[in-house]
C-alpha cells in the first residue's frame, strides 16, 4: 500500500481537497486502484449536525455516513464509492479510544495522546486504506489522505504526530507528503510573496514531516528556501477545478510518483484523461463557476454532457410570497421576473418553514406553465402539497413538519425518526427504489432499469394512505421503496418533465456520468428530451452517457437558464 498525505499551510480552504482528488484522478488513469481518506480535526463525530451556512453542504454516502463535502469531490473525481469510515474526525478517534479504555483493553495503563491516540489514528488509516471502493471490489493500491485545517493548528497536532511516526512504520518508499500552500500577491507591488510558504514548510519540517511536493507558484525561490527540487514544486493556477488533474499530469507528477513510490505503472496515453480533457475544455466554454454544492455540480455535469452553457439564477423563495409584495414590492417583482424567464425550475432539499410557501408558488407556476421541473427531497414533498391544494382542493394540505395540525397531512414524519436526538436519526444512505411502471420518463433516463439505488437524507415522507387520490388525477408515484410503503418518485401526466425524487441524486453525479434526474431537467429545458428518449440516448449507470446525436446546426449550443 502506498500512502500520499496532503497537508495545507498559510490559510484553510486553500484547495487541499481538489489537489487530493486530482492526484487520485491522474493515478487512477494509469490505471491504479485509488482510495481516499479525509481527516477533519473537529470534535464532532460526523457532519450530520452542521449548519450548511457555517461548514458547507453535508454530503451523504451509500452507508448513510454524513460527511464533509471533500468526500463528494473524491467520489466525483475518482468515480468511487466511499464509506463513513473514510471520514476520520477527532471525535471518532477519541470515542474509539475511550470505548477501549472502558472495556479494559489497555490493561489499566494511563491512556495518553501518545501513544494511544496516535496509534489509533494509524490503525484506522491502515485498516480503511484496504477497503475496496471500486465496482470490481479490488483492494486499493494507493491511499490519498487529506488532513483538514492548517499546519500549526492545535487541533491537528495529534494527527501530524501520528503521521510523523507513520512514515517510518510503512517505510519511506511507501509514504510521501504533498504540502498545499498560498503565494499572496499584494496589489500594491504585484510581487508574489513566498515567505508565508517558507514559514509553513519550516513549521511542518519542525514537526517531523518533510514535503515531497509543494503545490504553488514561484518554483525557484520555493525550491531554494524549502529544501526541495524545482521538479517538486507544482504551480496550480487554473480556470476551473476540472483543469487541475491535467495540469498536475503536465508537470510530471505521475512520473514523480512512479519514481518516489516505486509504482508499477507505465507512462502511456490514457483514455480516461483524454475524456477528462474533453470535459474540461467544455467546462471552460460553458460553465460559470459557483460554490461546491452538490446540486450545482450535478447541473454542471449535465450541462457539460449536452454541451449547453449553464446559467443558474438563484431565487430566494421567500421573495415570491405575498408578504414580500406588501413589504418590498421591487424585490417581489424581481424574483418573479427571474422565475418566469427561466427555462427550467429546480426546488432542492432543505429544512425549516421559511420560504416554503414561495417554493409552492414556484412549483405551481412550473406545473401550470408546463415548464420543466425537478423537485429533490423537500422539493418533491412540496410538489405533493401544491397538487393537493390546487388539484384535489385540499386547501389546508401541508407537511406536518410545517403544520402539525393540518387537516390534510400529505407529508408526515417517519415512524422511526427520533425527534429527541439530532444526529443520525434520519433515513440515510443508499436505498433501492422500484419503478412501478415501464411508462416512466425517469426510468428511461436511467436506462430502462427495474430499480435504482440512490442516497437518502430525510425525516419526512409522503403519506402513503393518500396515494390513490393523487393518482386518480394523473399525479403518479412511479417509484416506491421495496416494500411499496414509501413514495420515491413522482411524475405528472401531460407534462414534458415534472419530476420529483425523495432521494438526493446529486450525491452520485459524476463529471462524465451525470445524474439522470438532473440530466432530464436540462434536456427538457433545452428542448432535447423527446428526441433523446426517442433515439434511445439514455444514461447508463454503468457505461455513462451514450450519444447517438451530436450538437450541430440542428442542435445549436446555446445559453439556458435554470432557477
XYZ file of C-alpha atoms in Angstrom, residues 19-559:
541
model
C -5.378 18.591 -5.116
C -6.085 15.285 -3.344
C -8.896 14.465 -5.781
C -6.777 15.422 -8.792
C -3.779 13.366 -7.671
C -6.093 10.392 -7.270
C -7.593 11.016 -10.716
C -4.290 11.019 -12.598
C -3.109 7.915 -10.737
C -6.366 6.099 -11.428
C -5.977 6.898 -15.125
C -2.748 4.805 -15.253
C -4.680 2.655 -14.115
C -4.067 2.294 -10.377
C -6.736 1.460 -7.808
C -7.041 4.530 -5.573
C -8.932 5.225 -2.352
C -9.164 8.393 -0.264
C -9.466 9.365 3.400
C -10.430 12.805 4.731
C -9.299 13.759 8.231
C -11.249 16.527 9.955
C -9.702 17.693 13.256
C -13.018 18.872 14.714
C -14.510 17.037 17.706
C -17.878 16.349 16.062
C -18.451 12.659 15.370
C -19.657 13.490 11.855
C -21.009 16.379 9.787
C -24.682 15.499 10.332
C -25.490 18.345 12.733
C -23.507 21.060 10.930
C -25.198 24.208 9.725
C -24.673 24.402 5.941
C -24.104 28.156 6.342
C -21.104 27.574 8.615
C -19.441 24.480 7.205
C -20.942 23.939 3.774
C -23.197 21.207 2.472
C -23.395 17.857 4.236
C -22.530 15.031 1.844
C -24.204 11.623 2.252
C -22.545 8.292 1.402
C -24.015 4.903 0.443
C -23.881 3.617 4.022
C -25.628 6.725 5.369
C -22.462 8.467 6.552
C -22.918 12.238 6.820
C -19.518 13.623 5.927
C -17.504 16.600 4.743
C -18.105 17.765 1.174
C -14.493 16.911 0.259
C -15.541 13.257 0.167
C -18.012 14.282 -2.518
C -15.095 15.667 -4.528
C -13.239 12.366 -4.134
C -16.232 10.334 -5.294
C -16.958 12.594 -8.266
C -13.355 12.859 -9.488
C -12.377 9.223 -8.873
C -15.798 7.637 -9.578
C -15.582 5.562 -6.382
C -17.933 4.716 -3.503
C -16.658 5.603 -0.042
C -17.981 4.758 3.428
C -18.363 6.766 6.616
C -15.051 5.363 7.888
C -13.272 7.180 5.054
C -14.014 10.353 7.032
C -11.936 10.403 10.202
C -12.610 13.034 12.896
C -11.075 13.820 16.260
C -14.425 12.861 17.787
C -14.365 9.404 16.184
C -10.806 8.717 17.313
C -11.328 9.827 20.898
C -14.631 7.961 21.076
C -12.978 4.719 19.920
C -10.087 5.099 22.386
C -12.412 5.899 25.291
C -14.572 2.871 24.438
C -11.461 0.671 24.521
C -10.420 2.148 27.848
C -13.857 1.459 29.349
C -13.664 -2.159 28.165
C -10.272 -2.558 29.798
C -8.391 -3.059 26.556
C -5.441 -1.011 27.832
C -4.996 -3.227 30.910
C -5.076 -0.365 33.390
C -2.433 1.770 31.670
C -2.647 5.561 31.639
C -4.292 6.450 28.320
C -2.462 9.311 26.583
C -2.346 11.157 23.273
C 0.998 9.456 22.591
C 0.916 6.540 22.029
C -2.777 5.648 22.304
C -4.436 8.378 20.216
C -1.659 8.405 17.613
C -1.713 4.597 17.390
C -5.488 4.643 16.913
C -5.114 7.112 14.027
C -2.524 4.948 12.294
C -4.520 1.761 12.796
C -7.652 3.429 11.384
C -5.793 4.614 8.261
C -4.146 1.234 7.603
C -7.444 -0.608 8.055
C -9.552 1.734 5.938
C -6.988 2.090 3.143
C -7.508 -1.574 2.244
C -11.302 -1.397 1.866
C -12.313 -1.720 -1.843
C -14.055 1.357 -3.264
C -14.419 0.395 -6.938
C -17.150 -1.720 -8.515
C -14.635 -4.518 -9.220
C -14.092 -4.940 -5.445
C -10.287 -4.896 -5.812
C -8.163 -3.767 -2.861
C -6.708 -0.271 -3.471
C -3.026 0.224 -4.242
C -2.784 3.909 -3.269
C -4.487 5.810 -0.456
C -4.660 9.611 -0.698
C -5.137 11.170 2.753
C -6.204 14.793 3.195
C -5.514 16.375 6.578
C -8.012 19.184 7.108
C -7.094 22.549 8.583
C -3.679 24.197 8.513
C -0.288 23.006 9.786
C 0.205 24.545 13.214
C -3.445 24.299 14.303
C -3.621 22.865 17.804
C -6.467 20.568 16.741
C -4.361 18.813 14.103
C -1.244 18.215 16.238
C -2.117 14.589 17.191
C -2.595 13.765 13.502
C 0.711 15.375 12.478
C 2.488 13.370 15.177
C 0.692 10.206 14.073
C 1.924 10.636 10.502
C 5.443 11.514 11.693
C 5.507 8.043 13.222
C 3.570 6.508 10.329
C 6.201 7.407 7.697
C 8.727 5.201 9.498
C 6.239 2.404 10.141
C 5.336 1.987 6.453
C 8.830 2.955 5.138
C 9.866 5.929 3.031
C 9.188 4.241 -0.330
C 5.506 3.841 0.636
C 4.769 7.315 2.014
C 5.023 10.858 0.684
C 3.639 14.273 1.595
C 2.141 16.962 -0.631
C 2.011 20.390 1.019
C -0.509 22.839 -0.466
C 0.271 26.486 0.234
C -0.622 30.024 -0.792
C 1.520 32.638 -2.525
C -0.122 36.006 -1.814
C 0.324 38.814 -4.310
C -0.238 42.248 -2.705
C -1.924 44.640 -5.105
C 0.434 47.453 -4.092
C 3.528 45.741 -5.538
C 2.161 42.965 -7.725
C 5.000 40.765 -6.475
C 4.352 37.191 -5.370
C 5.435 36.625 -1.764
C 6.917 33.263 -0.799
C 7.622 33.976 2.871
C 4.309 32.506 4.167
C 5.062 29.252 2.354
C 8.629 29.188 3.642
C 7.353 29.568 7.206
C 4.682 26.917 6.690
C 7.169 24.368 5.322
C 9.626 25.210 8.107
C 6.926 24.523 10.692
C 5.960 21.260 9.028
C 9.585 20.120 8.939
C 9.942 21.082 12.602
C 7.075 18.718 13.395
C 8.858 15.851 11.660
C 7.325 15.821 8.162
C 9.229 16.892 5.044
C 7.088 17.671 1.992
C 7.874 15.777 -1.197
C 5.765 18.089 -3.370
C 4.868 21.722 -2.699
C 1.807 22.887 -4.627
C 2.013 26.605 -5.527
C 3.938 29.117 -7.666
C 7.433 30.686 -7.864
C 9.354 27.455 -8.312
C 12.968 28.548 -7.954
C 12.549 30.539 -4.760
C 10.390 27.916 -3.076
C 12.844 25.204 -4.119
C 15.778 27.137 -2.664
C 14.235 28.024 0.693
C 12.081 24.931 1.291
C 14.754 22.304 0.581
C 13.011 20.637 -2.353
C 13.991 20.202 -6.001
C 12.350 22.505 -8.597
C 10.514 19.475 -10.053
C 8.933 19.007 -6.619
C 7.246 22.430 -6.777
C 3.945 22.364 -8.654
C 2.229 25.555 -9.845
C -1.583 25.470 -9.698
C -3.363 28.421 -11.281
C -6.271 27.293 -13.433
C -9.594 28.402 -14.863
C -11.596 25.559 -13.307
C -11.152 22.690 -10.871
C -11.524 20.219 -13.756
C -8.214 21.517 -15.157
C -6.205 20.538 -12.055
C -5.649 16.820 -12.881
C -4.453 17.772 -16.380
C -2.151 20.459 -15.011
C -0.612 18.088 -12.476
C -0.065 15.488 -15.173
C 1.551 18.050 -17.493
C 4.029 18.978 -14.746
C 5.238 15.402 -14.394
C 3.517 14.419 -11.164
C 2.798 10.894 -12.422
C 6.448 10.319 -13.256
C 7.494 11.682 -9.882
C 5.169 9.294 -8.024
C 6.414 6.392 -10.148
C 9.967 7.091 -9.004
C 9.272 8.215 -5.442
C 6.818 5.427 -4.547
C 8.086 2.816 -6.976
C 4.643 2.452 -8.534
C 4.352 -0.369 -11.092
C 2.858 1.734 -13.896
C 3.859 2.626 -17.429
C 3.786 6.102 -18.952
C 1.434 5.793 -21.936
C -1.623 7.524 -23.440
C -4.621 7.201 -21.142
C -8.215 7.086 -22.404
C -9.641 8.318 -19.088
C -7.552 11.514 -19.123
C -8.426 12.091 -22.777
C -12.128 12.033 -21.857
C -11.369 14.244 -18.865
C -9.648 16.795 -21.138
C -12.646 16.901 -23.467
C -14.927 17.504 -20.484
C -12.567 20.164 -19.072
C -12.483 22.005 -22.415
C -16.282 22.135 -22.414
C -16.176 23.374 -18.815
C -14.069 26.399 -19.827
C -16.536 27.265 -22.592
C -19.833 26.526 -20.944
C -19.694 26.888 -17.169
C -19.735 29.788 -14.813
C -18.304 28.628 -11.518
C -20.294 28.653 -8.319
C -19.946 27.152 -4.882
C -19.127 23.482 -4.375
C -22.708 22.489 -3.533
C -23.553 19.069 -4.956
C -26.713 20.345 -6.653
C -24.725 22.851 -8.711
C -22.161 20.175 -9.546
C -24.927 17.864 -10.795
C -26.282 20.662 -13.019
C -22.769 21.360 -14.299
C -22.179 17.689 -15.143
C -25.450 17.549 -17.097
C -24.773 20.823 -18.926
C -21.370 19.520 -19.998
C -22.917 16.273 -21.241
C -25.300 18.094 -23.596
C -22.846 20.913 -24.484
C -25.050 23.744 -23.287
C -23.996 26.771 -21.301
C -25.367 26.693 -17.765
C -26.687 29.869 -16.220
C -28.088 29.440 -12.726
C -30.427 32.067 -11.339
C -30.821 31.906 -7.580
C -34.270 32.903 -6.341
C -34.946 33.345 -2.616
C -38.306 31.598 -2.378
C -39.433 33.949 0.417
C -39.297 36.769 -2.158
C -42.057 35.033 -4.143
C -44.524 35.251 -1.250
C -47.340 37.752 -0.726
C -45.664 39.193 2.363
C -42.734 40.402 0.254
C -45.157 42.020 -2.199
C -46.530 44.113 0.664
C -43.199 44.990 2.277
C -40.715 45.055 -0.629
C -42.613 45.050 -3.948
C -39.489 45.649 -6.059
C -37.801 42.542 -4.642
C -41.023 40.563 -5.170
C -41.327 41.505 -8.848
C -37.606 40.923 -9.498
C -37.891 37.423 -8.050
C -40.888 36.594 -10.196
C -39.167 38.022 -13.281
C -36.222 35.672 -12.695
C -38.530 32.715 -12.230
C -40.687 33.417 -15.274
C -37.670 33.896 -17.564
C -36.092 30.556 -16.650
C -36.092 27.518 -18.931
C -36.348 25.098 -16.005
C -37.170 25.112 -12.291
C -35.307 23.201 -9.581
C -36.505 23.098 -5.965
C -33.786 21.350 -3.935
C -33.774 19.806 -0.485
C -33.913 21.909 2.656
C -35.428 22.287 6.085
C -37.433 24.809 8.075
C -40.662 26.611 7.259
C -39.129 29.805 5.842
C -39.839 30.212 2.133
C -41.902 27.044 1.777
C -44.971 28.913 0.538
C -42.809 30.629 -2.070
C -41.483 27.267 -3.211
C -45.042 26.017 -3.560
C -45.836 29.098 -5.674
C -42.854 28.328 -7.936
C -43.922 24.689 -8.278
C -47.463 25.750 -9.119
C -46.153 28.066 -11.831
C -43.975 25.306 -13.326
C -46.914 22.881 -13.352
C -49.400 25.289 -14.930
C -46.958 26.773 -17.465
C -45.585 23.337 -18.444
C -42.054 24.369 -17.504
C -39.540 21.566 -16.823
C -39.407 20.961 -13.078
C -37.328 18.840 -10.733
C -38.062 18.608 -7.010
C -35.483 16.963 -4.759
C -36.408 15.703 -1.273
C -38.265 18.714 0.214
C -38.860 19.898 -3.355
C -40.758 16.683 -4.097
C -42.726 16.912 -0.838
C -43.808 20.479 -1.601
C -44.873 19.405 -5.107
C -47.219 16.930 -3.401
C -48.555 19.737 -1.183
C -49.081 22.027 -4.172
C -51.007 19.418 -6.157
C -53.158 18.522 -3.156
C -54.122 22.157 -2.588
C -54.816 23.147 -6.175
C -55.947 19.952 -7.889
C -57.536 17.962 -5.058
C -58.956 21.124 -3.457
C -57.396 20.301 -0.077
C -56.671 23.924 0.781
C -55.119 23.053 4.134
C -52.781 20.354 2.745
C -49.291 20.553 4.190
C -46.377 18.687 5.702
C -46.635 18.017 9.416
C -43.112 19.460 9.603
C -44.639 22.894 8.976
C -48.211 22.461 10.252
C -48.665 19.588 12.741
C -52.415 20.297 12.918
C -53.128 20.281 9.175
C -56.412 18.661 8.145
C -54.688 17.024 5.174
C -51.242 15.701 6.255
C -49.918 14.764 2.824
C -46.327 14.649 4.147
C -45.690 13.024 7.521
C -42.922 12.264 9.988
C -41.266 8.867 9.570
C -42.183 6.412 12.359
C -38.515 5.634 13.081
C -37.471 9.276 13.407
C -36.409 10.146 16.960
C -37.012 13.911 17.421
C -35.181 13.900 20.753
C -31.785 13.219 19.162
C -30.184 15.392 16.498
C -27.521 13.190 14.913
C -28.020 10.052 12.824
C -31.824 9.800 13.202
C -32.797 10.367 9.562
C -33.299 7.868 6.776
C -29.762 7.922 5.473
C -27.690 6.343 2.743
C -28.287 4.093 -0.253
C -31.792 2.684 -0.638
C -33.454 0.823 -3.504
C -36.287 2.415 -5.479
C -38.509 0.131 -7.597
C -40.115 1.532 -10.738
C -43.811 0.568 -10.733
C -44.433 1.267 -14.411
C -42.474 0.954 -17.647
C -44.021 4.182 -18.901
C -41.834 6.465 -16.791
C -39.583 9.243 -18.100
C -37.128 8.838 -15.255
C -36.977 5.074 -15.715
C -35.991 5.615 -19.355
C -33.356 8.176 -18.373
C -31.812 5.643 -16.008
C -31.537 3.146 -18.878
C -34.948 1.426 -18.645
C -33.947 -0.389 -15.460
C -36.307 -2.053 -12.994
C -34.806 -0.286 -9.989
C -32.179 2.265 -8.956
C -30.169 2.700 -5.783
C -29.720 6.294 -4.660
C -28.790 8.073 -1.431
C -31.322 9.477 1.035
C -31.275 12.087 3.789
C -34.715 12.933 5.156
C -37.032 12.702 8.162
C -40.378 13.317 6.429
C -42.076 11.468 3.566
C -45.275 11.352 1.532
C -48.273 9.909 3.369
C -48.919 6.564 1.581
C -52.554 6.418 2.750
C -53.465 9.286 0.391
C -51.736 7.874 -2.687
C -54.898 6.849 -4.556
C -56.378 10.368 -4.501
C -53.360 11.743 -6.348
C -53.074 9.008 -8.961
C -56.732 9.384 -9.919
C -55.845 12.924 -11.029
C -52.754 11.954 -13.044
C -50.160 12.576 -10.330
C -48.273 9.268 -10.264
C -45.874 7.741 -7.739
C -43.885 5.841 -10.343
C -41.105 4.846 -7.947
C -41.532 3.309 -4.498
C -39.356 1.534 -1.950
C -39.010 -2.251 -1.876
C -41.981 -2.658 0.496
C -44.164 -0.266 -1.529
C -44.735 1.906 1.551
C -42.531 4.898 0.713
C -43.146 7.168 -2.272
C -39.806 7.794 -4.002
C -40.508 9.255 -7.475
C -43.378 11.379 -8.768
C -44.312 12.212 -12.354
C -47.224 14.185 -13.762
C -49.359 13.313 -16.792
C -49.459 15.777 -19.717
C -46.227 17.495 -18.748
C -42.886 17.323 -20.585
C -40.863 16.956 -17.390
C -42.459 17.333 -13.966
C -40.421 15.030 -11.743
C -39.825 14.755 -8.015
C -37.495 12.399 -6.166
C -37.335 11.739 -2.426
C -33.657 10.822 -2.654
C -30.668 13.065 -3.444
C -29.378 12.054 -6.904
C -26.778 14.841 -6.871
C -24.621 12.796 -4.490
C -23.880 10.191 -7.173
C -23.454 12.553 -10.129
C -20.041 12.393 -11.833
C -18.346 14.776 -14.318
C -18.516 12.191 -17.111
C -21.586 10.312 -15.752
C -24.242 12.923 -14.914
C -27.229 12.180 -12.699
C -30.287 11.073 -14.739
C -32.876 13.298 -12.949
C -30.697 16.388 -13.450
C -29.842 15.375 -16.999
C -33.559 15.037 -17.738
C -34.234 18.532 -16.391
C -31.579 20.116 -18.600
C -32.559 18.097 -21.665
C -36.177 19.181 -21.202
C -35.170 22.819 -20.689
C -33.024 22.684 -23.824
C -35.901 21.185 -25.846
C -33.996 17.946 -26.453
C -35.678 15.457 -24.107
C -38.212 13.919 -26.569
C -35.532 13.281 -29.183
C -33.131 11.997 -26.568
C -35.641 9.408 -25.362
C -36.914 8.530 -28.828
C -33.419 7.779 -30.126
C -32.539 5.681 -27.097
C -29.951 8.141 -25.782
C -30.086 7.447 -22.097
C -27.680 7.463 -19.229
C -26.470 4.001 -18.385
C -25.460 3.727 -14.700
C -22.551 1.509 -15.764
C -21.356 2.993 -19.040
C -22.197 6.669 -18.800
C -23.848 8.913 -21.387
C -24.158 7.378 -24.830
C -24.840 9.935 -27.554
C -26.343 8.997 -30.872
C -26.748 12.676 -31.665
C -24.154 15.445 -31.658
C -24.582 19.211 -31.241
C -24.693 20.633 -34.786
C -26.821 23.045 -36.766
C -29.957 21.184 -35.704
C -28.888 21.284 -32.046
C -27.236 24.688 -31.593
C -25.203 25.225 -28.446
C -26.945 27.966 -26.538
C -27.347 29.535 -23.124
